[in-house]
Structures are given as structure tokens and as C-alpha cells.
Short mmCIF file of C-alpha atoms in Angstrom, two decimals:
data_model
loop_
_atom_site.label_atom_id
_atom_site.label_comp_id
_atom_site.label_asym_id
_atom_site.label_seq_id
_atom_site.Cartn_x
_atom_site.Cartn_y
_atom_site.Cartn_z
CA UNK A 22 115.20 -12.90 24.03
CA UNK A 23 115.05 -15.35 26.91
CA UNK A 24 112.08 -15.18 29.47
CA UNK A 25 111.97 -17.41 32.66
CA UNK A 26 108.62 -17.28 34.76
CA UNK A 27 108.72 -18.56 38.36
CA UNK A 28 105.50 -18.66 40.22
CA UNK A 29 105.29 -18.26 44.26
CA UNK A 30 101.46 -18.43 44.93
CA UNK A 31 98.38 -17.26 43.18
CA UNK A 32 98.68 -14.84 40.14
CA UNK A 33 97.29 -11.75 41.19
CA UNK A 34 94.36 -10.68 38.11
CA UNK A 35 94.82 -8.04 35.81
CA UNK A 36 91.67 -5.77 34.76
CA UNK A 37 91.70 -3.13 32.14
CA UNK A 38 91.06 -0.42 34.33
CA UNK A 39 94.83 -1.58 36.13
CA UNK A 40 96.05 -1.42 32.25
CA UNK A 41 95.11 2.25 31.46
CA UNK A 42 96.57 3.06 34.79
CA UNK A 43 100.17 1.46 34.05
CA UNK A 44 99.90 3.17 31.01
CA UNK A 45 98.99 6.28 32.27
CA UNK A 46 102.50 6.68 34.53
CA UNK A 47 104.27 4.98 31.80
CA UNK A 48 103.23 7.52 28.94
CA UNK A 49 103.83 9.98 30.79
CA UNK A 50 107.22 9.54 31.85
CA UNK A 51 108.03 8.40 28.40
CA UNK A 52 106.84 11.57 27.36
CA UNK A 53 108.87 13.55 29.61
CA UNK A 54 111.85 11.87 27.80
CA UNK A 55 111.92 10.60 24.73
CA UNK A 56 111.38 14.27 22.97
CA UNK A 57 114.48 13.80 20.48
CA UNK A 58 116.31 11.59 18.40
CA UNK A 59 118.74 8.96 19.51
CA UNK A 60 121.67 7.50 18.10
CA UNK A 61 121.19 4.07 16.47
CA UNK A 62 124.42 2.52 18.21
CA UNK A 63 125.56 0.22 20.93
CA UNK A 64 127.61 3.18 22.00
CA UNK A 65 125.48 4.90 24.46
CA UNK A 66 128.07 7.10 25.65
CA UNK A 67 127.32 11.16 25.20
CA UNK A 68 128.32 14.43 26.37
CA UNK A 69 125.80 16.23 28.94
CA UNK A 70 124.62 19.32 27.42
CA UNK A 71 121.32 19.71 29.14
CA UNK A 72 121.24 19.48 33.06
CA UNK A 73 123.20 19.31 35.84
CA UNK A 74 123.21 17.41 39.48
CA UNK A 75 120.21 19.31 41.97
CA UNK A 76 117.87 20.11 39.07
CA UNK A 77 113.52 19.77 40.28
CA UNK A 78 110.42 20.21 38.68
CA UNK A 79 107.20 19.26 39.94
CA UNK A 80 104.13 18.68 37.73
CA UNK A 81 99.98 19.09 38.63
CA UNK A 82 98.01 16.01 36.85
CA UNK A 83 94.41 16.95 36.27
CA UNK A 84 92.37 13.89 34.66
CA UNK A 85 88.79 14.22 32.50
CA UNK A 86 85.80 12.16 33.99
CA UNK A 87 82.49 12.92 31.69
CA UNK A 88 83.75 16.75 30.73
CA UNK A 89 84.72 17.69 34.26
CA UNK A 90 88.39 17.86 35.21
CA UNK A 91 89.19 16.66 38.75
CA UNK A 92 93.16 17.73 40.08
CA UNK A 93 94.79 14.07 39.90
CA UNK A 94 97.69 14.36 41.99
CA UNK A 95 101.35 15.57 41.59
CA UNK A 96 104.89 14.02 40.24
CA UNK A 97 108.25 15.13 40.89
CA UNK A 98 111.45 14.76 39.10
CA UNK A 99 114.69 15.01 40.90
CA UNK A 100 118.36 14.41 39.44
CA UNK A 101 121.01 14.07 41.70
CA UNK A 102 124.92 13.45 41.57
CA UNK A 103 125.89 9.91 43.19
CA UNK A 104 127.78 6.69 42.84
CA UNK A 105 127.06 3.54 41.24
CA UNK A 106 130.24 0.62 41.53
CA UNK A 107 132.45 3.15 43.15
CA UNK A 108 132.19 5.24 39.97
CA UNK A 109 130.37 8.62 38.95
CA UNK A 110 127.32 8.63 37.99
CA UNK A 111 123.79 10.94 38.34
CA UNK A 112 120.66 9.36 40.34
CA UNK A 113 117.19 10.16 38.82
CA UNK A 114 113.82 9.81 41.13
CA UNK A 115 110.60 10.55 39.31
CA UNK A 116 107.53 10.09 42.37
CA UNK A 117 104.05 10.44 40.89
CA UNK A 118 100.96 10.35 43.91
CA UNK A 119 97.57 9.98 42.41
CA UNK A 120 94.98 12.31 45.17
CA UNK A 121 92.72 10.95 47.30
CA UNK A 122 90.15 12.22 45.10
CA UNK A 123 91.67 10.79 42.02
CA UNK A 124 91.53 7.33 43.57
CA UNK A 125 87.76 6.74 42.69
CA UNK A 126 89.31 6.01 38.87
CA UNK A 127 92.76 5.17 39.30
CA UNK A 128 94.85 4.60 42.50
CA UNK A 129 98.50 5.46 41.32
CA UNK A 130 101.28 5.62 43.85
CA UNK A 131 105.01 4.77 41.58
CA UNK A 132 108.41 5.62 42.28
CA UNK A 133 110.49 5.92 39.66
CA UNK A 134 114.35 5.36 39.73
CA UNK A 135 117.60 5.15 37.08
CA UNK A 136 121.20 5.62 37.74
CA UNK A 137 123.43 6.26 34.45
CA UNK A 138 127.09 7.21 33.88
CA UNK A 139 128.92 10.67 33.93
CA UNK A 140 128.49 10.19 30.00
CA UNK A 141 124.27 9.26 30.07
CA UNK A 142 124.94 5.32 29.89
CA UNK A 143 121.85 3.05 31.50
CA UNK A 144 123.62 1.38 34.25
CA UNK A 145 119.65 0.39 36.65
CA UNK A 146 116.56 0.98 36.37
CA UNK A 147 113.81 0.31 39.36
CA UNK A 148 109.56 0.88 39.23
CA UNK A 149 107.87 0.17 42.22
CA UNK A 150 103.76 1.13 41.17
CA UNK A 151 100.90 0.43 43.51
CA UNK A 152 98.04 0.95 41.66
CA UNK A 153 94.73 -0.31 42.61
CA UNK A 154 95.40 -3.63 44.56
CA UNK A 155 97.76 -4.39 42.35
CA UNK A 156 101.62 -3.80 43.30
CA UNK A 157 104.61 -4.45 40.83
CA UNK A 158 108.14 -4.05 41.10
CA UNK A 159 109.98 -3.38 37.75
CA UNK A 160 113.86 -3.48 37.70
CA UNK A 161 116.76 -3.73 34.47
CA UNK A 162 119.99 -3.96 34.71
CA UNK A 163 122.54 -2.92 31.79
CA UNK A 164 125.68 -3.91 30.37
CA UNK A 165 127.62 -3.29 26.75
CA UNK A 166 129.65 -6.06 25.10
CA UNK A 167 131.03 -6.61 21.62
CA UNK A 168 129.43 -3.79 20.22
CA UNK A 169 126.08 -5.21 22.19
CA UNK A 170 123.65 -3.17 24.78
CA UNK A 171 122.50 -5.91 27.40
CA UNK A 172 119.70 -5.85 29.61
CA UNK A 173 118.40 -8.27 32.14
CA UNK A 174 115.00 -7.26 33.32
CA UNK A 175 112.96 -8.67 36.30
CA UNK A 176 109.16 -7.78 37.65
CA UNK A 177 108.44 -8.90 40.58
CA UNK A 178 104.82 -9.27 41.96
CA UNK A 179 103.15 -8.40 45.23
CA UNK A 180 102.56 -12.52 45.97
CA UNK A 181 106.64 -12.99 45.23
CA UNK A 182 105.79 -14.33 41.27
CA UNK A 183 108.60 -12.91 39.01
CA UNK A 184 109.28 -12.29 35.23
CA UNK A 185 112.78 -12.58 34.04
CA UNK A 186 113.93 -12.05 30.90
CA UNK A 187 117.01 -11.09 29.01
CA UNK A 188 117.42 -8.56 25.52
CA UNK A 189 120.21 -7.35 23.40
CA UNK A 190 120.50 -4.82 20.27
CA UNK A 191 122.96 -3.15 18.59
CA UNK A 192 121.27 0.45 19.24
CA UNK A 193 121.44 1.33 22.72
CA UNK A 194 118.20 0.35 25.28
CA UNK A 195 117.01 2.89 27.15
CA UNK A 196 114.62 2.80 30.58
CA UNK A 197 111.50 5.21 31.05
CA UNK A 198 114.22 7.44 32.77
CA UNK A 199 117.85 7.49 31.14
CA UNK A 200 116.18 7.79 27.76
CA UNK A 201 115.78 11.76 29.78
CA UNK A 202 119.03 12.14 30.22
CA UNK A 203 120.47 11.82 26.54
CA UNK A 204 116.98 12.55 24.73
CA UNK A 205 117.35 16.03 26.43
CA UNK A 206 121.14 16.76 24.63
CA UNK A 207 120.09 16.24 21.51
CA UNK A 208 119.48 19.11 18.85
CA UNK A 209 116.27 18.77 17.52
CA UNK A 210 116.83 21.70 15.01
CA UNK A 211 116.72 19.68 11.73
CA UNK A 212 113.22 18.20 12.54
CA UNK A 213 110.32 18.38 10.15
CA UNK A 214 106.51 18.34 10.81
CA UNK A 215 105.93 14.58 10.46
CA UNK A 216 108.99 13.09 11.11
CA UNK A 217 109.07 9.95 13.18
CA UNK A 218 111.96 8.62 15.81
CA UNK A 219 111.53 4.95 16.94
CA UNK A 220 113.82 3.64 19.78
CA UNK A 221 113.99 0.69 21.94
CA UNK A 222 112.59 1.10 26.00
CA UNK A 223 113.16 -1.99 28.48
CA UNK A 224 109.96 -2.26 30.57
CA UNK A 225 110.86 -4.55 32.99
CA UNK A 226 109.26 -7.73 31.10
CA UNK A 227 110.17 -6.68 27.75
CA UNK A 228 111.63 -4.46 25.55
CA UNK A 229 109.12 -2.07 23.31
CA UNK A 230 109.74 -0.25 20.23
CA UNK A 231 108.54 3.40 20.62
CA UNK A 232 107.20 5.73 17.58
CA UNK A 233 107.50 9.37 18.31
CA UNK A 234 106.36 12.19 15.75
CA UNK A 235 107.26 15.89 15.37
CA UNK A 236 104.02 17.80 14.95
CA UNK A 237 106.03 21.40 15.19
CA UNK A 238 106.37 24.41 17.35
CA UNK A 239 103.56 26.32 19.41
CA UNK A 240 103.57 28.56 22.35
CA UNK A 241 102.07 26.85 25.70
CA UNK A 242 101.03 28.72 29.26
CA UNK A 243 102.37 26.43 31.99
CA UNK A 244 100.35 26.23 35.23
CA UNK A 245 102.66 28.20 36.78
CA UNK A 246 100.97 31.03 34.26
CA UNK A 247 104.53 31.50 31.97
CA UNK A 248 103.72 31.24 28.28
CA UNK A 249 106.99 29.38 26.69
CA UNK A 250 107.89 28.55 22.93
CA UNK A 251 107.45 24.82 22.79
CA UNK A 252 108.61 21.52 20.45
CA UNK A 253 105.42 19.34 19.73
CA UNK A 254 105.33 15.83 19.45
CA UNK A 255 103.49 12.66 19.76
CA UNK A 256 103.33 9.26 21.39
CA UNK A 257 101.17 6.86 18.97
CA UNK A 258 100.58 3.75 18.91
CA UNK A 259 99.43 0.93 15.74
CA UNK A 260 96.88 -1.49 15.12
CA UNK A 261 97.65 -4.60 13.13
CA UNK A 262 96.36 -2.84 10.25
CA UNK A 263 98.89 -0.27 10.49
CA UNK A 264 96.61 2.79 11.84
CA UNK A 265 98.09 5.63 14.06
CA UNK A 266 96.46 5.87 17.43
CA UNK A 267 97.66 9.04 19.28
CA UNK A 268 98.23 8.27 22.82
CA UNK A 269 99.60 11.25 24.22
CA UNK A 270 100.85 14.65 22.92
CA UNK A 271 103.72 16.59 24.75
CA UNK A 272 105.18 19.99 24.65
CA UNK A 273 109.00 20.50 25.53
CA UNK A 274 111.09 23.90 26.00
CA UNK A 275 112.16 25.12 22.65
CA UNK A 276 115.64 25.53 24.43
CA UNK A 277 118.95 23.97 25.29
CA UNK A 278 116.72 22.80 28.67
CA UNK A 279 113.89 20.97 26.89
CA UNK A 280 111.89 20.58 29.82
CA UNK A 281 108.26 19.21 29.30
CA UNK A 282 105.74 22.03 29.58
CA UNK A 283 102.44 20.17 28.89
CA UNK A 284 101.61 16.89 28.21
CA UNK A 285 97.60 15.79 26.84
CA UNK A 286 97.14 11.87 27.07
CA UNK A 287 94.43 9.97 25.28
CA UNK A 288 92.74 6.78 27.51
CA UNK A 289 90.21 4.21 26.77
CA UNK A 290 87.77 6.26 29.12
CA UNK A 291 88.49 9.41 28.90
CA UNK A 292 91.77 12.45 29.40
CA UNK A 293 94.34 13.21 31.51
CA UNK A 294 96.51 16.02 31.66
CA UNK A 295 100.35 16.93 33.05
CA UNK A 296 101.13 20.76 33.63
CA UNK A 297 104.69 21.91 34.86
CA UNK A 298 104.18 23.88 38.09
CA UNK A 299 107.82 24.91 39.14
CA UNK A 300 111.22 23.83 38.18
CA UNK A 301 114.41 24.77 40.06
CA UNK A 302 117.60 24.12 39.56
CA UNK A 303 117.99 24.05 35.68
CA UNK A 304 121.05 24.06 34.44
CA UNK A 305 120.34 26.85 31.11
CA UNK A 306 118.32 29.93 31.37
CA UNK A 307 114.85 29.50 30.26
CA UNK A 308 115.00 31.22 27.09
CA UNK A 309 112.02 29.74 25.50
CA UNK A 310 109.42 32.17 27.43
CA UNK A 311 107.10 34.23 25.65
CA UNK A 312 107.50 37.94 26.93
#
């Protein structure tokens, strides 16, 4: 990997509270995708089996602060038909607004955005996240070459500093967004409790390894007071020792939609929580409610 820094100006400072709140929009829309296994290959090409072009859901984020939950804002994800270099493609827009309220710990205004192919391929990826003073804009770009997925990635900071770097692997790399997109084809039906699926995400410096784990099936009430049949399944993280840290734990429609019901995430000072309020425009019938 190849990383070029060019400064413009004074660094702005990073604090730990800025940390947990980059990680807070980042786990969560890594959560919303990366529910199922992906195929260790540069190919990155597959057939669309779980959503179609007009599809929204909107999500309530409640966070914990000393046992007492306060409503943290709203995010909405959109996926839309479009073009990218006069070819098909699907747009996907992911907005997350942190309240007014909320703002007294954690200021969090992102937009989210990825276009892939007619056949799930990462083609861009852009972040733009204001949180606290701090504003970042995240952006990849792929490409596939002699059995080879490319990325060049770029962050670019509110004083005009940037981070470039470039990344290549034989499996494909996925964004916080197209991993949706294929993760939520897949057929998670041969999973066991405890299994563990690892995949490559560019971030816009770098690109992460990610450790999933199947925890099994339980039945969830949405916020929008509809009990469904759920697939559980964890985000964790490891210490150089090797010890799991659970960072967040999702639950996903136990049906051909696999839409993300619930998510729980863990911080450094204290909870948060996503609940799905209202989806429209799903492509499959939501066969995973409990009657």
C-alpha cells in the first residue's frame, strides 16, 4: 500500500470523544451491511437477489448517558437507479442527523454515498461527517485488473490537508455501503452459532479487515411495534493479545430482504442504539414477522 500526505495549513486535533463518534456512524453502517458472507475473489460481480431501485427505510438512534436513554437522531437509507460512466448502475445515500439534544455528547451530521454496477461491483464511494468541529471528507475509487480489486482512497480535511493512499487484494474491497448491496444476496442458511466472516472495507485512509460472528436467530420488536424473526450477529474487535471485544450486535430480517431490525453498539462511555422505524419500497414481502 502506498500513502502520500500533503499538508495545507494546521492539522486540525483529534480527541477521543471525535473517535467514538466516527466510530459510532461507521459501526453502524457496517452493521447495516456486512450481515453475510462474501466471496473471497477479485470477481466482485453478482446477481441482485435482494432489492430493487426506490427501496427506504429510516431508523430512530436512541444513545445511553448514565442509565437514561436520550432519542439521538435519525438515518435514512435510500437506493436509487442511476448512471455512473454512461453505464447502469444503482446510487446508495445513507444520511444520519445526530438531534439537537444529542449534540451535548456527540455532534454527528454524515452523508453517506456509493454507486456500484447493475451486478453489485464498487465503482465510488464518498463520506462527508461533521462531527464536533471536526469535518472530514472520505472518498475511494475502484477498479479490477489482472485478477486484482484496486482502490485509491483520499480524505480530505476541513483546513484542505489530504490522505492518499492506494490498496489492492485478490478478494474484492468493499466500502461501508456496497458491502449492502451484495452482503444482502447472500444465503446465510448454512451458518452456525460461532462462525466468523472476515472481509476487507476501504475507509478512506486505509483498508480494515472486519470480523463478523453468527450468534443465531431470535425474534426482535422493531420501533415501529412489528415483532420479526431475526439473524444475529456481531461486530468485534481484538486486542494484541487476541481478546474479543464486542462492539456492536445487529439483528437482520430472517428473509430474502435482510433488512437490519436492531442494532446495540458498545462505546468507551456508554450505549447507543439503532431501531428500524419504517421501510418502503422493499423489493420481497416481509416474511420474517412474527404473527
Amino acid at each position: 500500500m502506498k500513502t502520500r500526505r500533503k499538508r495545507i495549513g494546521n492539522e486540525i486535533g483529534r480527541t477521543a470523544v471525535v473517535s467514538v463518534r466516527c466510530n459510532f456512524i461507521i459501526g453502524l453502517v457496517t452493521l447495516l451491511m456486512g450481515a453475510f458472507a462474501l466471496p473471497a475473489s477479485a470477481q466482485c460481480e453478482v446477481k441482485n437477489d435482494a432489492f430493487q431501485s426506490g427501496e427506504h427505510v429510516m431508523y430512530d438512534l436512541y444513545f445511553n448517558w448514565k442509565f437514561v436513554w436520550v432519542r439521538a437522531g435519525l438515518a435514512s437509507l435510500t437506493t436509487n437507479a442511476t448512471t455512473y460512466h454512461s453505464q447502469p448502475a444503482y446510487r446508495i445515500n445513507l444520511l444520519a442527523l445526530g438531534s439537537k439534544r444529542a449534540d451535548f455528547f456527540f455532534k454527528m451530521r454524515d452523508t453517506l454515498t456509493c454507486v456500484i454496477g447493475e451486478k453489485l461491483e464498487p465503482r465510488y464511494f464518498r463520506k462527508g461527517a461533521e462531527e464536533g468541529k471536526r469535518y472530514t471528507v472520505d472518498e475511494a475509487w475502484f477498479s479490477y485488473k489482472d485478477g486484482l480489486c484496486l482502490v485509491n482512497q483520499k480524505r480530505t480535511y476541513r483546513d484542505g490537508a489530504c490522505d492518499e493512499s492506494e490498496a489492492s487484494d485478490s478478494r474484492c474491497i468493499y466500502d461501508m455501503l456496497s458491502i449492502l448491496a451484495q452482503a444482502r444476496s447472500y444465503d446465510p442458511a448454512d451458518y452456525k452459532e460461532g462462525d466468523k466472516i472476515k472481509f476487507p472495507m476501504a475507509t478512506g485512509r486505509k483498508v480494515e479487515e472486519q470480523t463478523l460472528i453468527y450468534r443465531g436467530k431470535k425474534n426482535v420488536k422493531a420501533e415501529n411495534g412489528v415483532t420479526y424473526r431475526c439473524l444475529v450477529f456481531s461486530l468485534v474487535e481484538y486486542d494484541k493479545k487476541g481478546k474479543e471485544k464486542e462492539v456492536i450486535t445487529f439483528f437482520v430480517t430472517d428473509d430474502l430482504n435482510h433488512l437490519p431490525i436492531r442494532l446495540d453498539l458498545f462505546l468507551n462511555f456508554g450505549s447507543a442504539k439503532a431501531f428500524l422505524n419504517n421501510v418502503t419500497g422493499n423489493r420481497h414481502p416481509l416474511t420474517s414477522i412474527v404473527k
